[in-house]
Each structure stands twice: as C-alpha cells, then as structure tokens.
PDB file of C-alpha atoms and ligand atoms in Angstrom:
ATOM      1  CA  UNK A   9     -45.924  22.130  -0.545  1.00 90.00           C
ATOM      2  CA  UNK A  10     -46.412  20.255  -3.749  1.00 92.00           C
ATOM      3  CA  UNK A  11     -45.644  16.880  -5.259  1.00 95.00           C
ATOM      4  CA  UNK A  12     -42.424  16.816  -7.151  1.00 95.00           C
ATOM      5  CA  UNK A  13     -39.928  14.541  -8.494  1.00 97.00           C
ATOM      6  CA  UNK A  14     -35.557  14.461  -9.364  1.00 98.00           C
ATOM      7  CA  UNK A  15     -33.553  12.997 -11.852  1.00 98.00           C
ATOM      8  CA  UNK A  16     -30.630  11.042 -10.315  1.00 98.00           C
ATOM      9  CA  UNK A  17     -27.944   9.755 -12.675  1.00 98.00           C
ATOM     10  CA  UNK A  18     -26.734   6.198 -11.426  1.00 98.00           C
ATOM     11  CA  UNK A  19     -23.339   6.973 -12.787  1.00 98.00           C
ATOM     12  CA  UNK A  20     -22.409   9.497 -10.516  1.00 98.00           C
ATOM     13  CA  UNK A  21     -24.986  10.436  -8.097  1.00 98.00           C
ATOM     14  CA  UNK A  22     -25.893  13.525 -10.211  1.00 98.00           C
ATOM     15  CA  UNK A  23     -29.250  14.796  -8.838  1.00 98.00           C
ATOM     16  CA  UNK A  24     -31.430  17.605 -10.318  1.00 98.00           C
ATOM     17  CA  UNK A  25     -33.493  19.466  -9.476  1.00 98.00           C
ATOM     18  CA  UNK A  26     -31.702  19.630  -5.700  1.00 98.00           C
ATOM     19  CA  UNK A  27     -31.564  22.176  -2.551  1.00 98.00           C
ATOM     20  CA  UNK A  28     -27.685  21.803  -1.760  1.00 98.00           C
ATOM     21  CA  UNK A  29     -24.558  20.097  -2.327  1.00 98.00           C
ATOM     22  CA  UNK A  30     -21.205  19.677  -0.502  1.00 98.00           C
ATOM     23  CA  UNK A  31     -17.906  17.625  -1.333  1.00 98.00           C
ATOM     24  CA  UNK A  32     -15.306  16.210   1.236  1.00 98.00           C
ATOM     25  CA  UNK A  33     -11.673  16.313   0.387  1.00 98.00           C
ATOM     26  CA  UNK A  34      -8.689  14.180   1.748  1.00 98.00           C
ATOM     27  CA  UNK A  35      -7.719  17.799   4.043  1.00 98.00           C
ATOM     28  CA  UNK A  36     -10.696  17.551   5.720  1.00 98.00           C
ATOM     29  CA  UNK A  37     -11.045  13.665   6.838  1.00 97.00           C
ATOM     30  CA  UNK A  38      -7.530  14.132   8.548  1.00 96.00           C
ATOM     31  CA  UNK A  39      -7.889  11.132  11.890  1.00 94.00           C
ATOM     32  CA  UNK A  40     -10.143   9.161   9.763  1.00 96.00           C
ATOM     33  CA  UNK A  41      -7.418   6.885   7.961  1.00 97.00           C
ATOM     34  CA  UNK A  42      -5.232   4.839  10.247  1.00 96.00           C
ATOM     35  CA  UNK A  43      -2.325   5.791   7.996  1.00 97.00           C
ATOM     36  CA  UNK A  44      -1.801  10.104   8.737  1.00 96.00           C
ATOM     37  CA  UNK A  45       1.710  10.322   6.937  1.00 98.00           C
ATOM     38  CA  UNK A  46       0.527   8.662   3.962  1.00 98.00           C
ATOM     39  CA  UNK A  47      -2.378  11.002   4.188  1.00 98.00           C
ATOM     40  CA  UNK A  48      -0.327  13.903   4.071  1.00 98.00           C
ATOM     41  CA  UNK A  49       1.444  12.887   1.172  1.00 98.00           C
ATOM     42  CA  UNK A  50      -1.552  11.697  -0.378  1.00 97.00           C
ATOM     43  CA  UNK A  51      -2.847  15.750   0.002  1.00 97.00           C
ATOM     44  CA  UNK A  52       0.201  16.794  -1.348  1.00 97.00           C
ATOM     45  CA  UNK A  53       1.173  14.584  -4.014  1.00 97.00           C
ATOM     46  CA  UNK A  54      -2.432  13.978  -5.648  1.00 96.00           C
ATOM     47  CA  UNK A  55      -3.990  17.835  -5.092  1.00 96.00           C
ATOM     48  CA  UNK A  56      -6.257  17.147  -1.872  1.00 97.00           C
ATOM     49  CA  UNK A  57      -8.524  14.930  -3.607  1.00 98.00           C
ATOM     50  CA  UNK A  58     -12.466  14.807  -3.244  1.00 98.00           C
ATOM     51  CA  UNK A  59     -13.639  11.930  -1.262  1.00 98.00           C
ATOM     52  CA  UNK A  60     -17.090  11.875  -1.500  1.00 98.00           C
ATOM     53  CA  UNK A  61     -19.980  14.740  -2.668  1.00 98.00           C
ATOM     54  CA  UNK A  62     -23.326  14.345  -0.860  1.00 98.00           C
ATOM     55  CA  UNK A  63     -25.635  16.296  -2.951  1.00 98.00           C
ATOM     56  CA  UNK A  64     -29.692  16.938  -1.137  1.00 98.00           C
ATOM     57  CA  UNK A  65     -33.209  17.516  -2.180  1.00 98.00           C
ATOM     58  CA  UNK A  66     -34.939  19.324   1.430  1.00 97.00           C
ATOM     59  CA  UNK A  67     -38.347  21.075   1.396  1.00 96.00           C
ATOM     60  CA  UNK A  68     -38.706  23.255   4.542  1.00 93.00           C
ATOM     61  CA  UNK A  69     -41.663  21.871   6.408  1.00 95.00           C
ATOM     62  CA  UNK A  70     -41.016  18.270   5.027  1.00 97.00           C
ATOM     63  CA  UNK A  71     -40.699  15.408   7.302  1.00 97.00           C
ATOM     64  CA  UNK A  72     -38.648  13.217   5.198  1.00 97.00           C
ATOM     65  CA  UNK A  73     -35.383  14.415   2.974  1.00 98.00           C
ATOM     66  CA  UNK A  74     -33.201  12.647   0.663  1.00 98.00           C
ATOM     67  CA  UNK A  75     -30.025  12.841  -1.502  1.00 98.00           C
ATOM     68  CA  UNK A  76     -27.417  10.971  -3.096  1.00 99.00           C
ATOM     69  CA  UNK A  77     -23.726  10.539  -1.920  1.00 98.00           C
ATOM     70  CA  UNK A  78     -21.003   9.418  -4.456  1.00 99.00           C
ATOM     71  CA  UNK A  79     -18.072   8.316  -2.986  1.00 99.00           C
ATOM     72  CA  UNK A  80     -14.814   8.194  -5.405  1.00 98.00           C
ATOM     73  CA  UNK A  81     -12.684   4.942  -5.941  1.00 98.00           C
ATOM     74  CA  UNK A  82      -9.009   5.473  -3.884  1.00 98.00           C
ATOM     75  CA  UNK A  83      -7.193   4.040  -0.652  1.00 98.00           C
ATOM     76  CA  UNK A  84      -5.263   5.621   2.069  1.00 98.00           C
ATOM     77  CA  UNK A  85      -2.000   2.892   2.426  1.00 98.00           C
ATOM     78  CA  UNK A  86      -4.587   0.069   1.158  1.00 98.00           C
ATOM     79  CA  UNK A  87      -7.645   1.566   3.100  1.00 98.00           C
ATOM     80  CA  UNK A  88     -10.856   2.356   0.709  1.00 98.00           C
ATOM     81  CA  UNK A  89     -12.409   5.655   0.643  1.00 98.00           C
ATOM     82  CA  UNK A  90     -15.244   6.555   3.029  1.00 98.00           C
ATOM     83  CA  UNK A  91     -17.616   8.454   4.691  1.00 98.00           C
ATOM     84  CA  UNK A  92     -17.337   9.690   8.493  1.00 98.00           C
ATOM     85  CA  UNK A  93     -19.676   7.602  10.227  1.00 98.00           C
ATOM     86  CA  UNK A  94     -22.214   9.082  12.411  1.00 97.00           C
ATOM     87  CA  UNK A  95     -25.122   7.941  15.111  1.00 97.00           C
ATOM     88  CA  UNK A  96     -28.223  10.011  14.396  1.00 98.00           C
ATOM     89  CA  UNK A  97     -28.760  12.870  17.072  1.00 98.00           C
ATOM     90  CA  UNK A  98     -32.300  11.133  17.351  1.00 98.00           C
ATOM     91  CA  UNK A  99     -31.160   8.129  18.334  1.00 98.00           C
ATOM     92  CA  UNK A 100     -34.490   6.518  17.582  1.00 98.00           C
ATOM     93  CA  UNK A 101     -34.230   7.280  14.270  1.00 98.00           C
ATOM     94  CA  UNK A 102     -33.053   5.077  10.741  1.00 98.00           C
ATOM     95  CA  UNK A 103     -32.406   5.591   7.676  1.00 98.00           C
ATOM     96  CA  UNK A 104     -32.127   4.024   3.949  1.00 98.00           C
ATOM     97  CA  UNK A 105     -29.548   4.124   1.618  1.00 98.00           C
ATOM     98  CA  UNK A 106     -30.549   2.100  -1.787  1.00 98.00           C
ATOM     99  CA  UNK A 107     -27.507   1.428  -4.069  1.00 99.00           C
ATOM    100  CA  UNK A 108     -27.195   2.526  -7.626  1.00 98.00           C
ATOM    101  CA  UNK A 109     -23.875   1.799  -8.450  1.00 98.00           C
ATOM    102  CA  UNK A 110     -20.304   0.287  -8.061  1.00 98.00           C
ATOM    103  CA  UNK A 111     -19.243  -2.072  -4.307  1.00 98.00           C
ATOM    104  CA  UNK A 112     -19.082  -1.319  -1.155  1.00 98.00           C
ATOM    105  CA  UNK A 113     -19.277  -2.014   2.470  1.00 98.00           C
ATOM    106  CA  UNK A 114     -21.787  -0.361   5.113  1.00 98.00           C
ATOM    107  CA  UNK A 115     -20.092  -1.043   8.409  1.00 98.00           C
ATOM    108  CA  UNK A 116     -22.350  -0.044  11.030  1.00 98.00           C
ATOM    109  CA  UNK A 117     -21.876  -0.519  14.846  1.00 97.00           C
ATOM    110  CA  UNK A 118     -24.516  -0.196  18.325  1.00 97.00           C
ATOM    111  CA  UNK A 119     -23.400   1.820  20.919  1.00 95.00           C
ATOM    112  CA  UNK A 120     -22.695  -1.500  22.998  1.00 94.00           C
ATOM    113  CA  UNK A 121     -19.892  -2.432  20.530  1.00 92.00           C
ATOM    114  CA  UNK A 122     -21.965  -4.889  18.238  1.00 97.00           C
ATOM    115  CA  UNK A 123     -20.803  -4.779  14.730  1.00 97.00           C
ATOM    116  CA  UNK A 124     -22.664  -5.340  11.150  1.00 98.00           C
ATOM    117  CA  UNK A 125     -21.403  -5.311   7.607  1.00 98.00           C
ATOM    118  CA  UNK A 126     -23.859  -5.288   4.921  1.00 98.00           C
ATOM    119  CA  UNK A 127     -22.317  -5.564   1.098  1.00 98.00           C
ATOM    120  CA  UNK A 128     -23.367  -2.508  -1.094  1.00 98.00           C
ATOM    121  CA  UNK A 129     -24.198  -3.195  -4.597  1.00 98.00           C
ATOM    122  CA  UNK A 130     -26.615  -2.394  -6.909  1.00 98.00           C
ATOM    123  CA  UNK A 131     -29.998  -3.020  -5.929  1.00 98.00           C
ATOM    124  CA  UNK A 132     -29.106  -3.492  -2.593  1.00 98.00           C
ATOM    125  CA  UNK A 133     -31.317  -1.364  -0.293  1.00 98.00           C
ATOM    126  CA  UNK A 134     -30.222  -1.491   3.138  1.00 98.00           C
ATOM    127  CA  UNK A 135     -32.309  -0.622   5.968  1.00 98.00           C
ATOM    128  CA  UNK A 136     -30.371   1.422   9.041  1.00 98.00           C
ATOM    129  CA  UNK A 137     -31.963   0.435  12.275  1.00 98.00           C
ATOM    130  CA  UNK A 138     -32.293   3.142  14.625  1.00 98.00           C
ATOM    131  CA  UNK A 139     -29.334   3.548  17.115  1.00 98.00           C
ATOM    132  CA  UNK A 140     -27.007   1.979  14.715  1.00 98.00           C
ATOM    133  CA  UNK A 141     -23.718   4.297  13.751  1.00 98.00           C
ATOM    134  CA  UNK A 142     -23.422   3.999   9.918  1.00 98.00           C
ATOM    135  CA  UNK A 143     -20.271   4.463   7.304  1.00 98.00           C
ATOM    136  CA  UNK A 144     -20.043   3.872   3.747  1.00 98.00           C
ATOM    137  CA  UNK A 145     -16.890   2.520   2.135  1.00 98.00           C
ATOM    138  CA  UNK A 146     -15.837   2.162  -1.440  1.00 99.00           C
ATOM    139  CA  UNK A 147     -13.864  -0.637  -2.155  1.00 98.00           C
ATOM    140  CA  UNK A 148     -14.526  -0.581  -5.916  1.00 98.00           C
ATOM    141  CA  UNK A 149     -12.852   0.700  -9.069  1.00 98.00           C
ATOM    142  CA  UNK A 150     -15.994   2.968  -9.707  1.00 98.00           C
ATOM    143  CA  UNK A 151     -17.585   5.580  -7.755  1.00 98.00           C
ATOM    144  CA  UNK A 152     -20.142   3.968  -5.055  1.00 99.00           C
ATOM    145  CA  UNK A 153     -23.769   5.931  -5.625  1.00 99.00           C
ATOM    146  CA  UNK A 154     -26.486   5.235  -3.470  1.00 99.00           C
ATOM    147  CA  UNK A 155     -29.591   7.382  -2.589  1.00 99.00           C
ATOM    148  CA  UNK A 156     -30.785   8.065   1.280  1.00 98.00           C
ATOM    149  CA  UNK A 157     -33.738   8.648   3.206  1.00 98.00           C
ATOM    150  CA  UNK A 158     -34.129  10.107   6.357  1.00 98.00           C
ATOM    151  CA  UNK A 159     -36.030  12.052   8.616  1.00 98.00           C
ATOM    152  CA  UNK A 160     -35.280  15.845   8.257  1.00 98.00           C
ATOM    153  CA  UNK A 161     -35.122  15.414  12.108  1.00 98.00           C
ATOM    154  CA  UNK A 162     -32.993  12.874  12.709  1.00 98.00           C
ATOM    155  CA  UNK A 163     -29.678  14.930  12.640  1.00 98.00           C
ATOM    156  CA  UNK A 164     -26.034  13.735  12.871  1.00 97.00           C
ATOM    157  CA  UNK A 165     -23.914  12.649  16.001  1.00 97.00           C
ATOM    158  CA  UNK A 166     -20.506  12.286  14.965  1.00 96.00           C
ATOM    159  CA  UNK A 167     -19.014  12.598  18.813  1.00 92.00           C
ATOM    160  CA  UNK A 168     -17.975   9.077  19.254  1.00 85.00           C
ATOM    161  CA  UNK A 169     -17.052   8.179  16.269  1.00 90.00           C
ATOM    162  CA  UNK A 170     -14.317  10.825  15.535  1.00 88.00           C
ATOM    163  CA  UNK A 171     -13.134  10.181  19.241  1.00 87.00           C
ATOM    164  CA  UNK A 172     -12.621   6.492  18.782  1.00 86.00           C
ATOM    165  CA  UNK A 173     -12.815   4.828  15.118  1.00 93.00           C
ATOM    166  CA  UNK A 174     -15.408   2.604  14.334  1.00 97.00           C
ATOM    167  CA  UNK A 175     -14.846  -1.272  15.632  1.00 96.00           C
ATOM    168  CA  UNK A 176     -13.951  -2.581  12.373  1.00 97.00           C
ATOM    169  CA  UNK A 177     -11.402  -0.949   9.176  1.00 98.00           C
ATOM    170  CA  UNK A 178     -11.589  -1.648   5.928  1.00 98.00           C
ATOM    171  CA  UNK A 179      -8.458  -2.308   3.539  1.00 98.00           C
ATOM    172  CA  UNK A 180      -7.075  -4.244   0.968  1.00 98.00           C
ATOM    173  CA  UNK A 181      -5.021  -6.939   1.691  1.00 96.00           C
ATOM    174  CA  UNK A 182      -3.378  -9.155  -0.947  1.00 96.00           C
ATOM    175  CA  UNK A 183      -5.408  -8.318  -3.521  1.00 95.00           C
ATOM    176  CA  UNK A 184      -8.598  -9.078  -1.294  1.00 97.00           C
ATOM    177  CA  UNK A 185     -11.344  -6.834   0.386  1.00 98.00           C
ATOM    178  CA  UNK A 186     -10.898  -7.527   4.323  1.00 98.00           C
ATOM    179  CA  UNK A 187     -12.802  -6.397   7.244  1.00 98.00           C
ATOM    180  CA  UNK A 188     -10.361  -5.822  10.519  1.00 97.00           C
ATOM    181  CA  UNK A 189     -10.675  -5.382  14.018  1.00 97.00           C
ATOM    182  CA  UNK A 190      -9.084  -1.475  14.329  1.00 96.00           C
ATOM    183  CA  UNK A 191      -6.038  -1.614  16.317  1.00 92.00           C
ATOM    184  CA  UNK A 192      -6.569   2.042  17.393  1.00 88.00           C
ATOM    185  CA  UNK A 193     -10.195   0.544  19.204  1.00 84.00           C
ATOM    186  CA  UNK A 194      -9.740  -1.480  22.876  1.00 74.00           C
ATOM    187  CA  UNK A 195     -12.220  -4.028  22.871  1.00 68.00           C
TER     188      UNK A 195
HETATM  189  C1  M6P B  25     -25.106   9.656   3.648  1.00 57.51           C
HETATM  190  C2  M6P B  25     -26.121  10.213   4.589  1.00 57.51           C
HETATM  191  C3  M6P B  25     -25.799  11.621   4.931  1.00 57.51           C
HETATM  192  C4  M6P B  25     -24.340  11.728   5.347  1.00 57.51           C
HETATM  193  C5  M6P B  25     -23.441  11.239   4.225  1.00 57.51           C
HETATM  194  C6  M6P B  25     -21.973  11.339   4.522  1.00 57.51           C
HETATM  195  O1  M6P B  25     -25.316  10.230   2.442  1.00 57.51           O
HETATM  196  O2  M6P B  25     -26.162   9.414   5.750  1.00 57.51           O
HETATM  197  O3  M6P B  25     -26.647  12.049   5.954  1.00 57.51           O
HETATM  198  O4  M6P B  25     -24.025  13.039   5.720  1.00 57.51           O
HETATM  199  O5  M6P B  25     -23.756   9.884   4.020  1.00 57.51           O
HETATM  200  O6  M6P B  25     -21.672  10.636   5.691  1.00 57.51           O
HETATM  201  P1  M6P B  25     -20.959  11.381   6.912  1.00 57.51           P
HETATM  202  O7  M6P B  25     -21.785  12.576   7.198  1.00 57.51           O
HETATM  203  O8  M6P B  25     -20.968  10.342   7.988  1.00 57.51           O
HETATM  204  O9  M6P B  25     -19.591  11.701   6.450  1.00 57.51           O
HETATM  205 ZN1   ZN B  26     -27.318   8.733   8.776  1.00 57.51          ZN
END
C-alpha cells in the first residue's frame, strides 16, 4: 500500500479519487418514516427521489476507511430526510463523522435506551462512542455533507433499528426543528 490523498467537494460530498458509491431512494427506506401513505405518494408524485449517496475510499488490507455521505434537503409529512441508523456489528467499535456542510441532527441511542443528539454543522466533528446506534438527519435547506471514519472492521448492525425506530423522530413543527419521543417506540 501507498500514501494517497482525495479531493472532497464540501458542496456536495463529491469525492475523487474513490473505490465505490451507492445512493438511497425514497422506495427503498419504506418503514423508516412514520408517515407510509405520504411516502407512497411522495414515490409517486416526486419520481422516487434520492435520499442520501454515500460515496467510499477502501484499500484492501487497510484498517481504517472513509467516505462522504450527502444527504438531500426534503421531509416525509414534516419529517427531515435521513439515514437508517445502525449499531456497528463490532460493538466495540466508533466512528467519526466531521461536517462540511448545511444542519443537521445526529441522534444516536445505547442499547439500554439512553438517547443523545448532537447538532451537525460545519466544523462540527462528532465523535461516535462505541456501542452507540447512529443516524444522520437533514433538517436544512441544503444538502448535509459530512466525511466518516471507521474501522474497515467495524461493520453495520441494522437489526434493531429497522425492528423498532430509534427512541427519538425528527420533524418540523410550526416552523421549528423538534426532537420527539416516537410514538411507534414503548418506553
Ligand atoms: C455514514 C456511515 C456509513 C453509513 C451511512 C449511511 O456515512 O456511517 O457507514 O452506511 O452513513 O447510514 P446507514 O447505513 O445507517 O443508512
Ligand atoms: Zn456507523
């Protein structure tokens, strides 16, 4: 292996050289939204939009990896666009996403129910304590960019999640960013 360096543009998470890119549409974070007719029409109405693109730079025999992840401006019935969520397979395992551009909200949650909200803007590098679940959510008029750093090892877990929700949602209501207890989760 050699030393070697990318070119990420701030603007839109644009990084090149890189080893692999993938986008999510609205069609394929079906469960994720609290509001699944809205959803639907959203798929039909606006052509399936794109989410978020998570685009990677990975060297085979690397311990660390690292990408960017641009997730688009839009709601679902007044929730913000996001990511999954996930707990690392290794559990004892972080990660760190630095933010290059636009607002948003890392919610993250322990597997005993503890929550954590950490506000994403630029500049902001948060660290992700091992055994923490982590998801990203824009609640800007811009696209939210921020790189990550992880250990090629560290995997994703995205069991519990998609089975219950995260602890807390995040929507807009009147006018304002708020942070909710998820009716779908018993305490
Ligand atoms: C970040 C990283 C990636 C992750 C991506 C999308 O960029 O944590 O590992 O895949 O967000 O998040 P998710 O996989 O939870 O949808
Ligand atoms: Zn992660």
């Amino acid at each position: 292996m050699i030393p070697e360096h990318v070119v990420i543009d701030d603007k839109s998470g644009l990084m090149t050289p890189n080893t692999g890119r993938y986008r999510k549409r609205l069609s394929e974070l079906r469960g994720l939204f609290q509001d699944a007719q809205v959803l639907e029409a959203e798929i039909r109405t606006k052509g399936d939009p794109v989410v978020y693109e998570v685009i990677e730079y990975k060297k085979g025999g690397s311990d660390l990896f690292f990408g960017t992840t641009a997730i688009l401006p839009g709601k679902v019935n007044g929730e913000y666009y996001m990511t999954r969520g996930h707990f690392h397979k290794r559990r004892d395992m972080g990660e760190v996403y630095y933010t290059r551009n636009g607002a948003g909200i890392l919610l993250l949650e322990s597997p005993d129910g503890e929550t954590s909200v950490i506000e994403m803007r630029p500049g902001t590098c948060a660290f992700i304590a091992p055994n923490w679940a982590h998801r990203s959510i824009n609640i800007g008029a811009e696209s939210l960019v921020f790189v990550w750093v992880c250990s090629v090892d560290a995997g994703h877990d995205y069991g519990q999640i998609v089975r219950t929700g995260m602890r807390k949602i995040v929507v807009e209501r009147e006018g304002k960013v708020a942070v909710l207890d998820n009716p779908g989760v018993v305490p």
